[in-house]
XYZ file of C-alpha atoms in Angstrom:
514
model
C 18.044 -9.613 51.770
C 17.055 -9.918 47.952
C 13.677 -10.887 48.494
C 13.392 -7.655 50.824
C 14.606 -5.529 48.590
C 12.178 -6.716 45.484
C 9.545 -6.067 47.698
C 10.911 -2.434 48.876
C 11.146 -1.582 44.566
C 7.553 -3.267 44.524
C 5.915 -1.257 47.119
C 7.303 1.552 45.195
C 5.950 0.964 41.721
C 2.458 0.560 43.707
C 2.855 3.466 45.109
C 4.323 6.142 42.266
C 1.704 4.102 40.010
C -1.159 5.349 42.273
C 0.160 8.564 42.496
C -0.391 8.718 38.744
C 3.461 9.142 37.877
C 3.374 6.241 35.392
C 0.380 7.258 34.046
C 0.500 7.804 30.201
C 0.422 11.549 29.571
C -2.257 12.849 27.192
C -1.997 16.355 25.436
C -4.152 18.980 26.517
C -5.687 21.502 24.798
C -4.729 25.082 24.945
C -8.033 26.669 24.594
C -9.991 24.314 26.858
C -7.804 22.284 29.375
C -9.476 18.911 28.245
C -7.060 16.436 27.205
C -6.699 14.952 24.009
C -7.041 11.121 22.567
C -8.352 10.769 26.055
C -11.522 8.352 26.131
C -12.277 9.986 30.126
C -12.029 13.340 28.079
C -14.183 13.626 25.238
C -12.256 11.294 23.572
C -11.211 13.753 20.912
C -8.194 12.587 18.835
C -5.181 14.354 17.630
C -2.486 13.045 15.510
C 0.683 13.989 16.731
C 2.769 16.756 14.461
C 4.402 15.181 12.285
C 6.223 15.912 8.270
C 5.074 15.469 5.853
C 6.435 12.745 3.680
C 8.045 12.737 0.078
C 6.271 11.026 -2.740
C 7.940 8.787 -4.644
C 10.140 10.377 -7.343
C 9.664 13.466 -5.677
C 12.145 16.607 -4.895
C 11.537 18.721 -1.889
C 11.706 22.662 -3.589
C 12.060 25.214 -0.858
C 10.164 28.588 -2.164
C 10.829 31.840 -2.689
C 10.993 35.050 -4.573
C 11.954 35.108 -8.623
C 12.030 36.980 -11.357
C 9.395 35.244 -13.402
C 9.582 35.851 -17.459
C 12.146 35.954 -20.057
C 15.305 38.108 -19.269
C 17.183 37.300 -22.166
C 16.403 39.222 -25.618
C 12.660 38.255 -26.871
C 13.852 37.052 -30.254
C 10.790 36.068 -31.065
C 9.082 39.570 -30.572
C 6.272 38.071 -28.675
C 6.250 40.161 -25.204
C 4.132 37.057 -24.045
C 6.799 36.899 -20.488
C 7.666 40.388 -19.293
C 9.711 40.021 -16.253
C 7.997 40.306 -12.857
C 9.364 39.869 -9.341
C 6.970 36.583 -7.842
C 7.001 34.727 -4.732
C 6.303 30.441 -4.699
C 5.407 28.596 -1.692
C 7.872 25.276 -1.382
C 6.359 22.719 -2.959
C 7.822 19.169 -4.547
C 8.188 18.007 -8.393
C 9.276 15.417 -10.335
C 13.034 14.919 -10.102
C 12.596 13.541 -14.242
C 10.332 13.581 -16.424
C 7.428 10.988 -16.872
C 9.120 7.773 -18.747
C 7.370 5.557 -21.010
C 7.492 2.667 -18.440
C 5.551 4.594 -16.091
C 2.713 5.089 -18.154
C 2.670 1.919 -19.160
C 2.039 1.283 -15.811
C -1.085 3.783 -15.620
C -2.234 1.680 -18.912
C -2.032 -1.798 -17.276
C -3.595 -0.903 -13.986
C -6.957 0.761 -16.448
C -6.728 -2.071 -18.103
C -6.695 -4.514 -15.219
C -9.289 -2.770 -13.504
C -11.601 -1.953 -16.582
C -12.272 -4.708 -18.573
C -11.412 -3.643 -22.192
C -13.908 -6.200 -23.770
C -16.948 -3.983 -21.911
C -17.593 -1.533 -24.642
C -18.663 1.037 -21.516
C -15.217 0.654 -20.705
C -13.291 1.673 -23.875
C -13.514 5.084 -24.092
C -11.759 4.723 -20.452
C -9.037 2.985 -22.058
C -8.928 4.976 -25.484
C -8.989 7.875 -23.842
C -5.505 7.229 -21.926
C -3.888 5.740 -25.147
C -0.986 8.312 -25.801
C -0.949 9.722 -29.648
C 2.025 7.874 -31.438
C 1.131 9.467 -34.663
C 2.571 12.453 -33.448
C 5.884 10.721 -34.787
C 4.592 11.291 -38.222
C 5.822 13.786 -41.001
C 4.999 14.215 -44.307
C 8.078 14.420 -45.420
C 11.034 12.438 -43.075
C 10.902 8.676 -42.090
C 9.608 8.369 -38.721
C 7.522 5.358 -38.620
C 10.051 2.806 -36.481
C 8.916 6.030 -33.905
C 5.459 5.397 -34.307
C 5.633 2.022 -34.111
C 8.264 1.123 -31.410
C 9.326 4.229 -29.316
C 6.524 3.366 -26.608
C 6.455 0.199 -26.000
C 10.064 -0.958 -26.877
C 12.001 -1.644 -24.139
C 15.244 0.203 -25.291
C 12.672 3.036 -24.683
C 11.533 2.689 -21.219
C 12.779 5.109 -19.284
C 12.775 7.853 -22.417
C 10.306 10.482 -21.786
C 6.485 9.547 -22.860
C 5.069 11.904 -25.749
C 2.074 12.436 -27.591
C 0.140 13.282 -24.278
C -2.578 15.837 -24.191
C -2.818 18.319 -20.943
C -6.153 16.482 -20.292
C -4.476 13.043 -20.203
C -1.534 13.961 -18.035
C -4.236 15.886 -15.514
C -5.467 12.070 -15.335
C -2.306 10.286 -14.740
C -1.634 12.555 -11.957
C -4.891 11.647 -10.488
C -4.255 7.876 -11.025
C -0.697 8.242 -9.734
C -2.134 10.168 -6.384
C -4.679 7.092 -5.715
C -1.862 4.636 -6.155
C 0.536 5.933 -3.486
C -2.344 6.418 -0.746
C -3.367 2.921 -1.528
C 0.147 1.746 -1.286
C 0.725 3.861 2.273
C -2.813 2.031 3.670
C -1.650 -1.299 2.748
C 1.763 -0.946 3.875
C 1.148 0.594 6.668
C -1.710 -2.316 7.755
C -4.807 -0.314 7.238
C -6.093 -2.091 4.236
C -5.756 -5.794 3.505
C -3.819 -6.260 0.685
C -6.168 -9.130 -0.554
C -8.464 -5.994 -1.815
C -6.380 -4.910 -4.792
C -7.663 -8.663 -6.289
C -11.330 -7.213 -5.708
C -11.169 -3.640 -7.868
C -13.220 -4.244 -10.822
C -14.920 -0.856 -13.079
C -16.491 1.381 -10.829
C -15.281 -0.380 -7.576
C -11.782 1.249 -7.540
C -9.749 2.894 -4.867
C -9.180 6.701 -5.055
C -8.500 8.829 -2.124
C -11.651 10.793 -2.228
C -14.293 7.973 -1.809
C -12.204 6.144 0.664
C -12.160 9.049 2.476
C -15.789 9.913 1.734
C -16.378 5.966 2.864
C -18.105 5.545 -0.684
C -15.324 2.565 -1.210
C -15.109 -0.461 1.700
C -12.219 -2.724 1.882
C -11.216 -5.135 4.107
C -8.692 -3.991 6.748
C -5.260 -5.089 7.618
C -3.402 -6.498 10.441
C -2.496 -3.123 11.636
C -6.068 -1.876 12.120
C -7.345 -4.820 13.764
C -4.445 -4.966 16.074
C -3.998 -3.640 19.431
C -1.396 -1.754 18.682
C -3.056 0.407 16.335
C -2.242 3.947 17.220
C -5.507 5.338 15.467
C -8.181 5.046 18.591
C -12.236 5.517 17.921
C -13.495 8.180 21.139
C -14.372 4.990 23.438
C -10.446 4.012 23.043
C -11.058 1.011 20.953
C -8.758 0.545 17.137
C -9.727 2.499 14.741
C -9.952 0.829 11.570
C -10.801 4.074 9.244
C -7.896 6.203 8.412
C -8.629 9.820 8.098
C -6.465 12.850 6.090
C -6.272 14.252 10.272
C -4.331 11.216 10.933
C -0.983 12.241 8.554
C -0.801 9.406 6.816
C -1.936 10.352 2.969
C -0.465 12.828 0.922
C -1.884 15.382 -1.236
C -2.699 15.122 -5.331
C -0.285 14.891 -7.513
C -1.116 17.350 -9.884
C 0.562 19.112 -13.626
C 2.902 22.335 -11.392
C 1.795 25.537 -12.044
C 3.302 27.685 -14.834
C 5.412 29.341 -11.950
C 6.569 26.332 -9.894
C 7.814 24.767 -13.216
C 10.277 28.335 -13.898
C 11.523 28.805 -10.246
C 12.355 24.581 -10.077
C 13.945 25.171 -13.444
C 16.460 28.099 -12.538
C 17.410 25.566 -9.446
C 17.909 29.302 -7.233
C 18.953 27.629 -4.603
C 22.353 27.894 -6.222
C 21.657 31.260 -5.937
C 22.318 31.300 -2.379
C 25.834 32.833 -1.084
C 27.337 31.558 2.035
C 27.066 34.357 4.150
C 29.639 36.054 6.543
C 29.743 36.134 9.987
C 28.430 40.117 10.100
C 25.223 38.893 7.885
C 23.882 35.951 10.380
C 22.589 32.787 8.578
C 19.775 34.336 6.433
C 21.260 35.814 3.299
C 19.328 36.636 -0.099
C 19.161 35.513 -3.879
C 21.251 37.225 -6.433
C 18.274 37.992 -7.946
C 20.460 41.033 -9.956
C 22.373 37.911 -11.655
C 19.841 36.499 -13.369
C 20.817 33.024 -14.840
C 19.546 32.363 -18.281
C 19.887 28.564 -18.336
C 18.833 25.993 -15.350
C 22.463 24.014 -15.054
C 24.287 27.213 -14.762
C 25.530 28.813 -11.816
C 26.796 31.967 -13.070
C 25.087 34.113 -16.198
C 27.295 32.826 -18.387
C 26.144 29.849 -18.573
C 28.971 27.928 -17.498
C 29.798 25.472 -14.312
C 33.178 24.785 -13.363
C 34.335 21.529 -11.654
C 38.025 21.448 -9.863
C 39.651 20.428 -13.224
C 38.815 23.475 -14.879
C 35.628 25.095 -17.440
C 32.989 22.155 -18.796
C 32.497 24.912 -21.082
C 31.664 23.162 -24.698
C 29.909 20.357 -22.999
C 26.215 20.081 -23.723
C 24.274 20.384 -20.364
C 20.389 19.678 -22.822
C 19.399 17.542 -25.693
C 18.423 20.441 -28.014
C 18.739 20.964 -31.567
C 22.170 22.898 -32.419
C 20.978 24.156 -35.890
C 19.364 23.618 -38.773
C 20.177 20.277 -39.731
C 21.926 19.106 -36.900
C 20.325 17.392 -34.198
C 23.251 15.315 -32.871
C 26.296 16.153 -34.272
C 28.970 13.895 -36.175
C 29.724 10.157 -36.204
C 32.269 9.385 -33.501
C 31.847 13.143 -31.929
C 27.854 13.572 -31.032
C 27.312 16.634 -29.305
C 24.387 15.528 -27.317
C 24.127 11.884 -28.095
C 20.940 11.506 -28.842
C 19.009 12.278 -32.068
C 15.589 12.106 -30.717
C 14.983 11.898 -26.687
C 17.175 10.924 -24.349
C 16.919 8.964 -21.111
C 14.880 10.791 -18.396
C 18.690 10.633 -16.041
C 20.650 12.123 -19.298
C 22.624 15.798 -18.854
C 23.195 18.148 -16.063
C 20.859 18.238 -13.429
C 20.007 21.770 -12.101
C 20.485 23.104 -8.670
C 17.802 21.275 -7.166
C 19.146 17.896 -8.538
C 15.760 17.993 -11.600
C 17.028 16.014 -14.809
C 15.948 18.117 -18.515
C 14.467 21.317 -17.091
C 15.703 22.546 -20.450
C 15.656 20.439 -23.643
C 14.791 16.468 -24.381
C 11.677 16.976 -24.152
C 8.834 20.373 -23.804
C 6.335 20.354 -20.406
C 2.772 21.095 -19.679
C 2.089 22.787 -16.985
C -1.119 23.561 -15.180
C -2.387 27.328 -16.676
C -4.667 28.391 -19.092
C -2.703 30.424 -21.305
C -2.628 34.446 -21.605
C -0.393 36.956 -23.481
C -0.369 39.142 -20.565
C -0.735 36.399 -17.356
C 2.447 37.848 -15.528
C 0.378 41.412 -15.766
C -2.550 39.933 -14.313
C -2.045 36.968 -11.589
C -1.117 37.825 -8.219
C 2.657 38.105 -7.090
C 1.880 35.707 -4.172
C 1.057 33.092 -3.287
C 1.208 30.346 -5.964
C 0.769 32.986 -9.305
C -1.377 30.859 -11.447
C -4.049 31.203 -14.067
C -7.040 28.335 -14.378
C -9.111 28.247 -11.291
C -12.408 26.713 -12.182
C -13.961 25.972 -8.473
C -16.147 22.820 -8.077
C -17.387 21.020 -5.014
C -18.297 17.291 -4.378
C -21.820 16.532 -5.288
C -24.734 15.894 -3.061
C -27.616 14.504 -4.093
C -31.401 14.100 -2.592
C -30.581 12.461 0.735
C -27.492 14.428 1.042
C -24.885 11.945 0.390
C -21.587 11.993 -2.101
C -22.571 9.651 -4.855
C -19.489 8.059 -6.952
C -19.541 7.798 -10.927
C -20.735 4.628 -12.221
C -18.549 4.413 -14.946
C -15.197 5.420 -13.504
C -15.617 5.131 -9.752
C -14.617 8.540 -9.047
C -16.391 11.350 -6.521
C -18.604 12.920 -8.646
C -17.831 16.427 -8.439
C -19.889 19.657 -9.722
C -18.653 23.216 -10.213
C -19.266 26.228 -8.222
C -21.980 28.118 -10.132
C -22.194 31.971 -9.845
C -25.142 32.169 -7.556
C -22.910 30.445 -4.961
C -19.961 32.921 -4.987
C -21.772 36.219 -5.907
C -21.785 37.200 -1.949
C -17.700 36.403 -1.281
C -15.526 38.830 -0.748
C -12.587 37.308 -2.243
C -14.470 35.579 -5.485
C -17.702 36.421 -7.318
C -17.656 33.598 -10.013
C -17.088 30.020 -9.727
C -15.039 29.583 -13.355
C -12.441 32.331 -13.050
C -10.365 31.238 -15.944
C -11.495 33.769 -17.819
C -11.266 36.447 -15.001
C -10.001 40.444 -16.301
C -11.101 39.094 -19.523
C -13.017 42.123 -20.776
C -14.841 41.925 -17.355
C -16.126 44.864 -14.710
C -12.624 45.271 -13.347
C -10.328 45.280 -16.235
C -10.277 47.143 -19.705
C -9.387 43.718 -21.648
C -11.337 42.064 -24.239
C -9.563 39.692 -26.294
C -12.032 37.551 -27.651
C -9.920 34.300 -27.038
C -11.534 31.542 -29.225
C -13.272 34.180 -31.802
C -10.361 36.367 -33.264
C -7.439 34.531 -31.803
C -5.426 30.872 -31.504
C -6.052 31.106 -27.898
C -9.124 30.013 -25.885
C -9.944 28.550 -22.283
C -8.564 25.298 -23.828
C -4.830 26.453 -24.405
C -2.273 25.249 -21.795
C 1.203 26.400 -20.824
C 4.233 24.309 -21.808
C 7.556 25.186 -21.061
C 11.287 24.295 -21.725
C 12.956 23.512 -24.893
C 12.765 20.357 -26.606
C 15.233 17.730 -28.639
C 13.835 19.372 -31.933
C 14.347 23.349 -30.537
C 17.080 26.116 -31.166
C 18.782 27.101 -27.571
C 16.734 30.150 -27.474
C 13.313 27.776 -25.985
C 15.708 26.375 -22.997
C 15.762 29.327 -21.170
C 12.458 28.971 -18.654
C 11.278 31.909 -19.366
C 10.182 31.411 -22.478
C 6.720 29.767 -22.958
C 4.102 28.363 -25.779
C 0.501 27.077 -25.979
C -1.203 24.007 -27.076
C -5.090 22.795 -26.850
C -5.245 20.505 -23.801
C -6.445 17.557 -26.098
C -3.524 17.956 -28.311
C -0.460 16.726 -28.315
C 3.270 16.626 -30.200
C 6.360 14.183 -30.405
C 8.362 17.046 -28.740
C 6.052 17.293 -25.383
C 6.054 15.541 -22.447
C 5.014 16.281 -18.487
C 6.343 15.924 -14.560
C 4.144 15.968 -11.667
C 4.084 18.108 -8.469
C 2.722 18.003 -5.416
C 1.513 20.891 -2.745
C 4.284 21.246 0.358
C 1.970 20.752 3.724
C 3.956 22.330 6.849
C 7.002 24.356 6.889
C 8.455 26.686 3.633
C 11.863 25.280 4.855
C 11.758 21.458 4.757
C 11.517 18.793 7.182
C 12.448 19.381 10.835
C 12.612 22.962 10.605
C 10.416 25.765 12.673
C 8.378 28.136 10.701
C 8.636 31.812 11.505
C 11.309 33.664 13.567
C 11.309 32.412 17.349
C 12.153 34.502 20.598
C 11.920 33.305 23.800
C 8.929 33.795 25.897
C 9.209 36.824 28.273
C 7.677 36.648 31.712
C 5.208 39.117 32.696
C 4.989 41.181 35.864
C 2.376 40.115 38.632
């Protein structure tokens, strides 16, 4: 009776099986009705939809609309941050500040890969050396800083100084490489054997192994049967591609406004709405906080057991004289920096959005930029447009020295017939130009030129006034000062809201009438 009924269940498997009911389903496309990742069918692959991932040491930031600009009084009579309502996209940054350890890291990898005893190679490695004579002072004691506060252990996780904008535009670059090569190898795509192999120019970034201007040997996964990633005839795909959903986007410096909404943490600006208002409520953008631990515009946050009030939420400087307080009663504990953990985070769980140390950001810097940059999306000033290089034969070359894409810029010629640009180096754009009544003559009359950078938040060494984010200050991007350090960000791929969520309102579908 048991052998009868295997072969009934049998017969039935045959059966549904040539009926096509156990046959894998492939998607189908919309516009065309040929199926996808389907050899039989073009063999055109799709990766399935999927989130995108968060970088390590990363914070998810849901966007939104802000008051960008200094709200408390200007004491310092500048009018450089008028208020003006702005929208940012969601986006991620840095949940602390960049530590000492970490670029220490960036410096041993340059120097592993680029042999410092190649005298091509030392302007590679100079050029990344962070400025510790930025401790110095003519008059105070500061060379134990100098000497010690980089490489010291006690140090490592203290925020790294005496970084120009140039050189943290780099790390970020470095850092972006690093994680895309760490997703390939973990995920079996690249044999881990090739990080032995990178020597000068023959370096992993994300561009050339894109652009297939880097080989490496591939891993276990790619080889593998099981490899998900299919070539048109159906066979593994060794080669991943950015369609696939597996790398992430650049790190990169956040832009001026990114840096001031993640710094007011709004999303402690959010009330829990009633039952009569639904689930969508609004920011109290009329109570405009003035510091980024605060949840209230007095500047205080309550726990259960009553007011913190007289705690100090930054590392700043008090007053003249007084960077730290008294023996056995410091007010902030910490005469310099302070760990990149230290203080109150902010509503979006970021460590020293105000005080231990200053923050380049991405911008060029303008008196007037919140007159001039769009309200949405992404306000930002600094667009200079490039393009990867081709050369003769058509192909993207790599630089010999570095091992980066070689990249060009967009020259006039190219954008004078767009509609939505004329100019491929727009940093300078309502500068005295056709469509504005401007002329400054940054670099000529002025301290300001297309080489002065945004940095924002207050520092160990400022008065409370510079921890508001609204305030903001200027430095050439190849200088740098004890009191100024950086974060990273990264661009949010998919929905405003996070992971798992639907973007846009949704209704049902309605049927229509035949």
């Amino acid at each position: 009776m048991k052998v009868k009924n295997l072969v009934i269940l049998l017969s039935c498997a045959v059966l549904m099986s040539s009926c096509g009911l156990f046959k894998k389903k492939s998607s189908k496309s919309d516009m065309t009705g040929w199926n996808y990742n389907d050899k039989n069918s073009g063999g055109y692959q799709v990766a399935k939809a999927k989130d995108q991932a968060t970088g390590p040491g990363l914070v998810f930031v849901q966007g939104g609309t802000f008051t960008m600009g200094q709200t408390d009084e200007d004491v310092m009579s500048e009018w450089n941050n008028i208020p003006r309502r702005v929208s940012v996209p969601s986006f991620y940054i840095d949940r602390t500040e960049v530590a000492n350890v970490h670029y220490r890291e960036y410096l041993y990898w340059l120097n592993k890969t680029f042999d410092p005893s190649d005298p091509i190679n030392q302007p590679i490695i100079d050029g990344a050396m962070p400025d510790t004579l930025v401790w110095r002072s003519e008059l105070s004691y500061n060379e134990p800083m100098v000497e010690y506060y980089f490489r010291h252990p006690g140090f490592n996780y203290y925020p790294v100084v005496g970084v120009s904008w140039k050189q943290a535009t780099d790390f970020c670059l470095w850092r972006s490489d690093r994680v895309n090569e760490g997703i390939l190898i973990e995920k079996g795509y690249v044999n881990k054997q090739s990080l032995m192999g990178q020597q000068g120019s023959n370096n992993f970034t994300t561009k050339s192994y894109l652009l297939d201007l880097y080989q490496t040997a591939p891993g276990k996964t790619a080889t593998s049967k099981k490899n998900e990633l299919k070539t048109p005839q159906g066979q593994p795909r060794t080669k991943v591609t950015m369609e696939d959903g597996f790398l992430m986007p650049d790190y990169r410096l956040p832009f001026e406004a990114e840096w001031e909404y993640a710094a007011y943490g709004l999303i402690d600006q959010n009330p829990r709405p009633t039952k009569k208002e639904g689930k969508r409520g609004e920011e109290l953008q009329s109570n405009k906080q003035i510091y980024p631990w605060s949840t209230n515009v007095n500047g205080l946050r309550d726990t259960r057991h009553g007011s913190w009030q007289g705690q100090f939420m930054a590392n700043f400087k008090r007053g003249s004289g007084d960077n730290a307080g008294v023996a056995g009663g410091l007010n902030d504990r910490a005469f310099y920096t302070a760990e990149v953990t230290s203080f109150m985070p902010n509503g979006f769980g970021l460590y020293n959005m105000a005080g231990n140390v200053s923050e380049w950001v991405q911008d060029v810097y303008r008196p007037m930029s919140s007159l001039d940059f769009d309200d949405m999306p992404a306000p930002f000033r600094g667009n200079k447009f490039s393009k990867i290089y081709k050369n003769a034969d058509g192909e993207a070359e790599i630089n010999d020295t570095t091992g980066r894409v070689r990249m060009v810029d967009v020259t006039d010629a190219e954008s004078k017939n767009r509609r939505n640009y004329q100019r491929g180096n727009v940093i300078n754009f309502m500068d005295g130009d056709s469509i504005s009544q401007a002329n400054y003559g940054y670099g000529q009359t002025t301290l300001v030129s297309d080489k002065s950078r945004v940095y924002k938040g207050g520092s160990w060494n400022d008065r409370a006034y510079w921890l508001s984010p609204g305030t903001r200050r200027f430095l050439e991007e190849d200088q740098a000062l004890s009191t100024l350090g950086f974060r990273c960000a990264m661009d949010r791929m998919g929905s405003p809201e996070g992971n798992g969520r639907k973007v846009g309102q949704q209704f049902p579908t309605k049927r229509q009438k035949r």
